[in-house]
Amino acid sequence: MGRKLVVGNWKMNLLQKEAKELSCAIVDLIGKNYDNCEVVLVPPYTALREVGNCISGSNIDLGAQNVFGKSRGAYTGEISAPMLVDAGCKWVIIGHSERRHLLGETDEQIRKKISLSISYGLKVILCVGETETQREEAVSGSKDISTKKRDIFSPIKTQIENALGAFDEQGLLDIVIAYEPVWAIGTGKNATSLEIAEIHQCIRELLVEMFPDSGNNVRILYGGSVKTGNISDIMSVDEVDGVLVGGASLSVDSFFKIVKLIGS
Ligand code: 13P
């Protein structure tokens, strides 16, 4: 298993000047020699260059929030894996719930994006997670606990199988899974340690079933309302290998505290 990983997903926030200020402040605080955990900043495309310049020479890596499933051509408004590599990205987030649910991204598109990204040497953060309705339906009715657990995991299982089913063990080396329950994203309502532990264990078991040799080595992150106030609880869960942070990554104070707590 690699080091713990902290990813700051800035989503559609920050102009270039603001992105420069935030990333340079993060570099100042974390320092060039900080390597207790791996840190990735994921700004909007327009700020990739500014952030890339600020983190140059530090241990922080650059990531992008999305990619298209073709390497070039007439796809107005899209961005390709080689373009991201060219812009200095080492990582790309794929299948974020905001893209799945607000922009209609399908499992098939996600599979293509992963495949192409890996072929260009990008490391992939594959996001999966159930909606509030899916969880409510799964726990409703008079079922036993193990059936409820199986039903809660069912949509996540489908997302992982559809995204990764076609890959071999080698392909898995460049993939990190982020469990982000949709109902916890941007709501201030994080999943409890028990809920996180249950899903992370199910993800681990599924990965080992699908990839007996490398399934145990894939890092599994948690995301959804991660804050300074809940990071210790979240990281106390054995199967959590790091976090994907949205809102709290936009403030240097909170992001730094999260990084410090994870790396300590
Ligand atoms: P918040 O931390 O703002 O809930 O966002 C989580 C997320 O979607 C990270 O990708």
Short mmCIF file of C-alpha atoms and ligand atoms in Angstrom, two decimals, residues 7-11 93 96-98 125 127 178 180-182 184-190 222-227 243-250, ligand 1:
data_model
loop_
_atom_site.label_atom_id
_atom_site.label_comp_id
_atom_site.label_asym_id
_atom_site.label_seq_id
_atom_site.Cartn_x
_atom_site.Cartn_y
_atom_site.Cartn_z
CA VAL A 7 -6.47 15.29 -2.84
CA GLY A 8 -7.89 18.83 -2.97
CA ASN A 9 -10.64 19.06 -5.61
CA TRP A 10 -11.25 22.76 -6.17
CA LYS A 11 -14.16 22.07 -8.54
CA ILE A 93 -10.35 12.54 -11.32
CA HIS A 96 -17.08 12.34 -10.02
CA SER A 97 -20.73 12.24 -8.93
CA GLU A 98 -21.23 15.82 -10.08
CA ILE A 125 -8.93 8.73 -9.03
CA CYS A 127 -15.10 8.22 -7.83
CA ALA A 178 -12.60 7.42 -3.94
CA GLU A 180 -17.92 9.61 -2.10
CA PRO A 181 -21.50 9.07 -0.94
CA VAL A 182 -23.47 11.54 -3.07
CA ALA A 184 -22.39 13.69 1.78
CA ILE A 185 -20.92 15.89 -0.94
CA GLY A 186 -21.12 19.58 -0.14
CA THR A 187 -23.86 18.96 2.41
CA GLY A 188 -21.86 19.15 5.63
CA LYS A 189 -23.26 15.67 6.40
CA ASN A 190 -20.33 13.23 6.31
CA TYR A 222 -13.13 8.79 1.44
CA GLY A 223 -14.75 12.01 0.21
CA GLY A 224 -17.82 13.99 1.25
CA SER A 225 -17.81 16.91 3.70
CA VAL A 226 -14.29 16.15 4.96
CA LYS A 227 -13.33 18.92 7.40
CA VAL A 243 -9.30 11.71 1.51
CA LEU A 244 -10.74 13.58 -1.44
CA VAL A 245 -11.53 17.07 -0.12
CA GLY A 246 -13.83 19.61 -1.79
CA GLY A 247 -14.86 22.74 0.13
CA ALA A 248 -12.22 22.43 2.85
CA SER A 249 -9.44 22.37 0.24
CA LEU A 250 -10.27 25.97 -0.75
P1 13P B 1 -17.00 18.45 -0.23
O1 13P B 1 -15.76 18.14 0.57
O2 13P B 1 -17.17 19.90 -0.49
O3 13P B 1 -18.20 17.79 0.36
O4 13P B 1 -16.80 17.80 -1.68
C1 13P B 1 -16.38 16.48 -1.77
C2 13P B 1 -16.02 16.17 -3.16
O5 13P B 1 -16.89 16.10 -4.02
C3 13P B 1 -14.61 16.01 -3.50
O6 13P B 1 -14.45 15.53 -4.79
#
